[in-house]
mmCIF file of C-alpha atoms and ligand atoms in Angstrom:
data_model
loop_
_atom_site.group_PDB
_atom_site.id
_atom_site.type_symbol
_atom_site.label_atom_id
_atom_site.label_comp_id
_atom_site.label_asym_id
_atom_site.label_seq_id
_atom_site.Cartn_x
_atom_site.Cartn_y
_atom_site.Cartn_z
ATOM 1 C CA MET L 18 10.249 4.696 10.612
ATOM 2 C CA LYS L 19 8.038 7.523 11.790
ATOM 3 C CA ILE L 20 4.515 7.891 10.403
ATOM 4 C CA THR L 21 2.490 11.059 10.869
ATOM 5 C CA VAL L 22 -1.192 11.131 9.927
ATOM 6 C CA LEU L 23 -3.308 14.295 9.783
ATOM 7 C CA THR L 24 -7.021 13.610 9.915
ATOM 8 C CA LEU L 25 -10.347 15.014 11.063
ATOM 9 C CA PHE L 26 -11.122 11.577 12.506
ATOM 10 C CA PRO L 27 -8.187 10.456 14.690
ATOM 11 C CA GLU L 28 -10.418 7.794 16.281
ATOM 12 C CA ILE L 29 -10.050 5.752 13.060
ATOM 13 C CA PHE L 30 -6.384 5.070 13.997
ATOM 14 C CA PRO L 31 -4.641 2.753 14.732
ATOM 15 C CA GLY L 32 -7.650 0.550 13.751
ATOM 16 C CA PRO L 33 -6.248 -2.451 11.834
ATOM 17 C CA LEU L 34 -2.704 -1.220 12.516
ATOM 18 C CA GLY L 35 -3.232 -2.007 16.199
ATOM 19 C CA VAL L 36 -3.777 -5.766 15.861
ATOM 20 C CA SER L 37 -1.792 -8.925 15.133
ATOM 21 C CA LEU L 38 1.782 -8.704 13.820
ATOM 22 C CA ILE L 39 1.461 -5.117 12.684
ATOM 23 C CA GLY L 40 0.102 -4.130 16.123
ATOM 24 C CA LYS L 41 3.032 -5.900 17.785
ATOM 25 C CA ALA L 42 5.406 -3.989 15.516
ATOM 26 C CA LEU L 43 3.839 -0.749 16.774
ATOM 27 C CA GLN L 44 4.136 -1.896 20.415
ATOM 28 C CA LYS L 45 7.757 -2.946 19.881
ATOM 29 C CA GLY L 46 8.557 0.456 18.362
ATOM 30 C CA LEU L 47 9.543 -0.905 14.927
ATOM 31 C CA TYR L 48 7.665 2.167 13.702
ATOM 32 C CA THR L 49 5.861 5.049 15.385
ATOM 33 C CA LEU L 50 2.412 6.368 14.523
ATOM 34 C CA GLN L 51 1.608 9.955 15.391
ATOM 35 C CA VAL L 52 -1.994 10.975 14.650
ATOM 36 C CA GLN L 53 -2.842 14.674 14.593
ATOM 37 C CA ASP L 54 -6.412 15.920 14.793
ATOM 38 C CA LEU L 55 -6.996 18.589 12.139
ATOM 39 C CA LYS L 56 -9.873 19.904 14.262
ATOM 40 C CA SER L 57 -7.318 21.224 16.747
ATOM 41 C CA PHE L 58 -6.162 23.654 14.029
ATOM 42 C CA ALA L 59 -9.678 25.016 13.365
ATOM 43 C CA ILE L 60 -9.952 28.751 12.796
ATOM 44 C CA GLN L 61 -12.996 30.288 14.456
ATOM 45 C CA GLY L 62 -14.353 26.810 14.902
ATOM 46 C CA ARG L 63 -14.134 25.920 11.189
ATOM 47 C CA VAL L 64 -11.872 23.547 9.240
ATOM 48 C CA ASP L 65 -13.625 23.795 5.883
ATOM 49 C CA ALA L 66 -14.864 26.293 3.336
ATOM 50 C CA PRO L 67 -17.071 26.088 0.220
ATOM 51 C CA PRO L 68 -15.202 25.738 -3.112
ATOM 52 C CA CYS L 69 -14.782 28.947 -5.108
ATOM 53 C CA GLY L 70 -16.798 28.890 -8.328
ATOM 54 C CA GLY L 71 -19.502 26.730 -6.782
ATOM 55 C CA GLY L 72 -19.964 22.981 -6.918
ATOM 56 C CA GLY L 73 -21.196 20.868 -4.073
ATOM 57 C CA GLY L 74 -19.478 20.022 -0.818
ATOM 58 C CA MET L 75 -16.751 21.665 1.195
ATOM 59 C CA LEU L 76 -12.944 21.764 1.049
ATOM 60 C CA LEU L 77 -10.482 21.553 3.932
ATOM 61 C CA SER L 78 -9.244 25.110 4.066
ATOM 62 C CA ALA L 79 -5.694 26.100 3.161
ATOM 63 C CA GLU L 80 -5.152 28.171 6.315
ATOM 64 C CA VAL L 81 -6.143 25.326 8.641
ATOM 65 C CA LEU L 82 -4.025 22.783 6.780
ATOM 66 C CA ASP L 83 -1.085 25.176 6.630
ATOM 67 C CA ALA L 84 -1.143 25.578 10.413
ATOM 68 C CA ALA L 85 -1.050 21.778 10.774
ATOM 69 C CA LEU L 86 1.576 21.150 8.105
ATOM 70 C CA SER L 87 4.052 23.994 8.511
ATOM 71 C CA PRO L 88 5.848 22.511 11.568
ATOM 72 C CA LEU L 89 6.480 19.205 9.728
ATOM 73 C CA PRO L 90 9.873 18.487 8.094
ATOM 74 C CA GLN L 91 10.213 19.120 4.340
ATOM 75 C CA SER L 92 12.627 16.162 4.198
ATOM 76 C CA ALA L 93 9.820 13.650 4.961
ATOM 77 C CA THR L 94 7.842 11.815 2.265
ATOM 78 C CA TRP L 95 4.535 13.690 1.924
ATOM 79 C CA ILE L 96 1.535 11.688 0.749
ATOM 80 C CA TYR L 97 -1.957 12.882 -0.078
ATOM 81 C CA PRO L 98 -4.222 9.842 -0.715
ATOM 82 C CA SER L 99 -6.603 10.836 -3.498
ATOM 83 C CA PRO L 100 -8.517 9.109 -6.299
ATOM 84 C CA ARG L 101 -6.774 11.545 -8.683
ATOM 85 C CA GLY L 102 -3.334 10.263 -7.690
ATOM 86 C CA LYS L 103 -0.933 7.830 -9.319
ATOM 87 C CA ALA L 104 -1.795 4.213 -8.525
ATOM 88 C CA PHE L 105 -0.403 2.814 -5.276
ATOM 89 C CA SER L 106 1.594 -0.390 -5.773
ATOM 90 C CA GLN L 107 3.832 -2.911 -4.038
ATOM 91 C CA GLU L 108 6.759 -1.067 -5.572
ATOM 92 C CA LYS L 109 5.628 2.159 -3.839
ATOM 93 C CA ALA L 110 5.244 0.242 -0.562
ATOM 94 C CA GLN L 111 8.818 -1.041 -0.956
ATOM 95 C CA GLU L 112 10.094 2.475 -1.681
ATOM 96 C CA TRP L 113 8.244 3.983 1.294
ATOM 97 C CA SER L 114 9.372 1.206 3.661
ATOM 98 C CA GLN L 115 12.933 2.565 3.254
ATOM 99 C CA LYS L 116 11.976 6.140 4.251
ATOM 100 C CA GLU L 117 12.613 7.781 7.594
ATOM 101 C CA GLN L 118 9.284 9.608 7.855
ATOM 102 C CA LEU L 119 5.973 9.362 5.987
ATOM 103 C CA ILE L 120 3.342 12.086 6.317
ATOM 104 C CA PHE L 121 -0.246 11.288 5.277
ATOM 105 C CA LEU L 122 -2.777 14.077 4.875
ATOM 106 C CA CYS L 123 -6.278 12.580 4.865
ATOM 107 C CA GLY L 124 -8.811 14.574 2.873
ATOM 108 C CA ARG L 125 -12.541 14.573 3.637
ATOM 109 C CA TYR L 126 -15.564 16.131 1.936
ATOM 110 C CA GLU L 127 -14.523 17.311 -1.542
ATOM 111 C CA GLY L 128 -10.811 17.259 -0.646
ATOM 112 C CA VAL L 129 -8.335 20.036 0.091
ATOM 113 C CA ASP L 130 -7.651 23.526 -1.271
ATOM 114 C CA ALA L 131 -5.321 22.869 -4.242
ATOM 115 C CA ARG L 132 -2.830 25.515 -3.079
ATOM 116 C CA ILE L 133 -1.824 23.237 -0.192
ATOM 117 C CA LEU L 134 -0.738 20.600 -2.715
ATOM 118 C CA GLU L 135 1.361 23.260 -4.473
ATOM 119 C CA LYS L 136 3.011 24.643 -1.327
ATOM 120 C CA TYR L 137 4.027 21.286 0.197
ATOM 121 C CA PRO L 138 5.889 18.451 -1.585
ATOM 122 C CA PHE L 139 2.919 16.065 -1.705
ATOM 123 C CA SER L 140 2.621 13.049 -3.991
ATOM 124 C CA GLU L 141 -1.031 12.304 -4.719
ATOM 125 C CA VAL L 142 -1.485 8.541 -4.564
ATOM 126 C CA SER L 143 -4.651 6.546 -5.291
ATOM 127 C CA LEU L 144 -5.736 3.220 -3.862
ATOM 128 C CA GLY L 145 -7.756 2.433 -6.991
ATOM 129 C CA ASP L 146 -10.317 3.709 -9.452
ATOM 130 C CA TYR L 147 -13.136 4.334 -6.988
ATOM 131 C CA VAL L 148 -13.969 7.050 -4.494
ATOM 132 C CA LEU L 149 -13.872 6.603 -0.708
ATOM 133 C CA MET L 150 -15.446 8.942 1.836
ATOM 134 C CA GLY L 151 -12.016 10.173 2.859
ATOM 135 C CA GLY L 152 -8.301 9.453 2.755
ATOM 136 C CA GLU L 153 -8.158 7.518 6.043
ATOM 137 C CA GLY L 154 -9.037 4.076 4.605
ATOM 138 C CA ALA L 155 -6.495 4.569 1.845
ATOM 139 C CA ALA L 156 -3.824 5.786 4.306
ATOM 140 C CA LEU L 157 -4.412 2.703 6.501
ATOM 141 C CA ALA L 158 -3.928 0.395 3.510
ATOM 142 C CA MET L 159 -0.801 2.225 2.317
ATOM 143 C CA ILE L 160 0.718 2.256 5.819
ATOM 144 C CA GLU L 161 -0.006 -1.448 6.345
ATOM 145 C CA ALA L 162 1.512 -2.404 2.991
ATOM 146 C CA SER L 163 4.661 -0.373 3.744
ATOM 147 C CA VAL L 164 5.130 -1.288 7.410
ATOM 148 C CA ARG L 165 4.810 -5.044 6.853
ATOM 149 C CA LEU L 166 7.999 -4.811 4.768
ATOM 150 C CA LEU L 167 10.039 -3.365 7.668
ATOM 151 C CA PRO L 168 12.576 -5.791 9.146
ATOM 152 C CA GLY L 169 11.130 -7.733 12.092
ATOM 153 C CA VAL L 170 7.424 -7.165 11.344
ATOM 154 C CA VAL L 171 6.703 -10.480 9.589
ATOM 155 C CA GLY L 172 8.152 -13.455 11.501
ATOM 156 C CA ASP L 173 9.483 -15.314 8.444
ATOM 157 C CA PRO L 174 10.826 -12.741 5.941
ATOM 158 C CA THR L 175 11.174 -15.404 3.211
ATOM 159 C CA SER L 176 7.352 -15.492 3.045
ATOM 160 C CA LEU L 177 7.466 -11.902 1.724
ATOM 161 C CA LEU L 178 9.464 -13.100 -1.277
ATOM 162 C CA GLU L 179 6.587 -15.290 -2.478
ATOM 163 C CA ASP L 180 3.885 -12.625 -2.093
ATOM 164 C CA SER L 181 1.863 -11.514 -5.066
ATOM 165 C CA PHE L 182 3.683 -8.494 -6.578
ATOM 166 C CA ALA L 183 6.885 -9.233 -4.635
ATOM 167 C CA GLU L 184 9.097 -9.521 -7.715
ATOM 168 C CA THR L 185 9.768 -6.208 -9.369
ATOM 169 C CA PRO L 186 9.596 -4.890 -12.043
ATOM 170 C CA ALA L 187 7.515 -7.757 -13.473
ATOM 171 C CA PRO L 188 5.487 -9.355 -10.678
ATOM 172 C CA LEU L 189 3.231 -12.407 -10.759
ATOM 173 C CA LEU L 190 0.241 -13.278 -8.574
ATOM 174 C CA GLU L 191 1.063 -15.779 -5.846
ATOM 175 C CA HIS L 192 0.497 -19.515 -6.480
ATOM 176 C CA PRO L 193 -2.301 -21.317 -4.540
ATOM 177 C CA GLN L 194 -1.369 -22.797 -1.155
ATOM 178 C CA TYR L 195 -2.536 -25.875 0.768
ATOM 179 C CA ALA L 196 -2.220 -27.194 4.333
ATOM 180 C CA SER L 197 -3.218 -30.413 6.124
ATOM 181 C CA PRO L 198 -5.372 -32.487 5.926
ATOM 182 C CA VAL L 199 -4.015 -33.728 2.573
ATOM 183 C CA CYS L 200 -7.503 -34.924 1.608
ATOM 184 C CA TRP L 201 -10.476 -32.708 2.517
ATOM 185 C CA GLU L 202 -14.012 -33.199 1.178
ATOM 186 C CA GLU L 203 -12.568 -35.478 -1.540
ATOM 187 C CA ARG L 204 -10.185 -32.749 -2.649
ATOM 188 C CA ASP L 205 -6.491 -33.719 -2.560
ATOM 189 C CA VAL L 206 -3.504 -31.470 -2.026
ATOM 190 C CA PRO L 207 -1.490 -31.597 -5.303
ATOM 191 C CA SER L 208 0.809 -34.609 -4.872
ATOM 192 C CA ILE L 209 3.923 -32.715 -6.012
ATOM 193 C CA LEU L 210 3.716 -30.625 -2.813
ATOM 194 C CA LEU L 211 4.091 -33.815 -0.753
ATOM 195 C CA SER L 212 7.013 -35.167 -2.822
ATOM 196 C CA GLY L 213 9.843 -33.489 -0.902
ATOM 197 C CA ASN L 214 11.427 -32.595 -4.272
ATOM 198 C CA HIS L 215 12.097 -28.882 -3.716
ATOM 199 C CA GLY L 216 13.223 -28.178 -7.284
ATOM 200 C CA ALA L 217 10.039 -29.703 -8.702
ATOM 201 C CA ILE L 218 7.924 -27.909 -6.087
ATOM 202 C CA ASP L 219 9.443 -24.527 -6.985
ATOM 203 C CA GLN L 220 8.797 -25.238 -10.658
ATOM 204 C CA TRP L 221 5.173 -26.163 -9.903
ATOM 205 C CA LYS L 222 4.681 -22.973 -7.885
ATOM 206 C CA ARG L 223 6.047 -20.797 -10.687
ATOM 207 C CA LYS L 224 3.883 -22.568 -13.277
ATOM 208 C CA GLN L 225 0.792 -22.033 -11.145
ATOM 209 C CA ALA L 226 1.696 -18.369 -10.579
ATOM 210 C CA CYS L 227 2.128 -17.895 -14.345
ATOM 211 C CA ALA L 228 -1.170 -19.619 -15.193
ATOM 212 C CA LEU L 229 -3.113 -17.613 -12.595
ATOM 213 C CA THR L 230 -1.575 -14.295 -13.628
ATOM 214 C CA ARG L 231 -2.215 -14.991 -17.310
ATOM 215 C CA ARG L 232 -5.865 -15.833 -16.644
ATOM 216 C CA ARG L 233 -6.686 -13.111 -14.112
ATOM 217 C CA ARG L 234 -4.358 -10.233 -14.879
ATOM 218 C CA PRO L 235 -3.429 -10.098 -18.573
ATOM 219 C CA ASP L 236 -1.901 -6.638 -17.924
ATOM 220 C CA LEU L 237 0.623 -8.120 -15.466
ATOM 221 C CA TRP L 238 1.169 -11.169 -17.644
ATOM 222 C CA ASN L 239 2.068 -9.053 -20.682
ATOM 223 C CA ARG L 240 4.508 -7.046 -18.568
ATOM 224 C CA TYR L 241 6.064 -10.273 -17.246
ATOM 225 C CA VAL L 242 6.494 -11.758 -20.735
ATOM 226 C CA ALA L 243 7.981 -8.511 -22.099
ATOM 227 C CA HIS L 244 10.393 -8.346 -19.135
ATOM 228 C CA ARG L 245 11.445 -11.998 -19.584
ATOM 229 C CA LEU L 246 12.061 -11.435 -23.283
ATOM 230 C CA SER L 247 14.132 -8.305 -22.621
ATOM 231 C CA THR L 248 16.301 -10.011 -19.964
ATOM 232 C CA LEU L 249 16.786 -13.003 -22.278
ATOM 233 C CA SER L 250 17.911 -10.789 -25.151
ATOM 234 C CA GLU L 251 20.214 -8.818 -22.788
ATOM 235 C CA SER L 252 21.867 -12.049 -21.632
ATOM 236 C CA GLU L 253 22.485 -12.987 -25.277
ATOM 237 C CA ASP L 254 24.210 -9.612 -25.979
HETATM 238 N N1 LIG U 14 -9.722 9.189 -1.101
HETATM 239 C C1 LIG U 14 -10.910 8.976 -1.628
HETATM 240 N N2 LIG U 14 -10.887 8.016 -2.545
HETATM 241 C C2 LIG U 14 -9.588 7.591 -2.616
HETATM 242 C C3 LIG U 14 -8.897 6.630 -3.379
HETATM 243 N N3 LIG U 14 -9.514 5.885 -4.297
HETATM 244 N N4 LIG U 14 -7.594 6.476 -3.187
HETATM 245 C C4 LIG U 14 -6.945 7.236 -2.286
HETATM 246 N N5 LIG U 14 -7.538 8.164 -1.538
HETATM 247 C C5 LIG U 14 -8.847 8.351 -1.692
#
C-alpha cells in the first residue's frame, strides 16, 4: 500500500507511525509513506487566502492545492480529514487497508477552498465530534488504524479478531484481559481463565464483551441485538 500525505507541517510525520510494530512495517516496506510539503507549492510565497464573504481565519487556496494534487492518480482513495466528514470507523479502516493508494490532504486554519473538494474525488472523514488544529492528527490515526490491518504488521493476526469493533457489521467492545501474577494486590484473575477449558473461556469472553458494550455503548449494543435477531430470523426462513 502506498500512502501520500499533503501537509503544511511535514515534520509531524512519521511521528507515531515511525515506532514499534507500525514503524517496523514502514522499514520493511509493507507500506510506503510519502509526505509532501504544501509550502513547496506556494504561489508568491503564499499558501492561504482569506475566505470570501468574511469570517475569521484563512483557507488553503485552491490554486496551491491544485498544483499539489493534479499530478496524483484519480484511481487512488482520496481522503480529506475534516470534522464535517462522515465518522471514521473500524469498517472504514478495513476498507482502506485493501486499497492500493491512499491520499490524505491535511487542512489547517479554517480548512480548504471548497472547490478543491468538488474537483477531486475526496471523501470527507471525521475522527469525532470535536475540532483539531488541523488534519494531521486525524490522518495519523486513520493511517495507523488502516495499516495495522495489513498482513504482516501485527505479529499474531488472530489478536486482530478479538479487537473492539473487529466483528462487522455489529461489533462489540473487547472483553477485559489479565496476565500474571494471578493474584495482585488481593485481586485475582477470574478463575475460568486458568481452567484450560477453551469453550468455557470463549463463552466467558463473549459474555464480558456483551456486558461491557451494553453498559458503555448502548448504541453499539442495540445494533448488535438487532443484528443477532435478524440473523436468527434469517436462519429460520
Ligand atoms: N480536522 C480538524 N478536526 C478534525 C476532526 N475532528 N476529524 C478529522 N479531521 C479534523
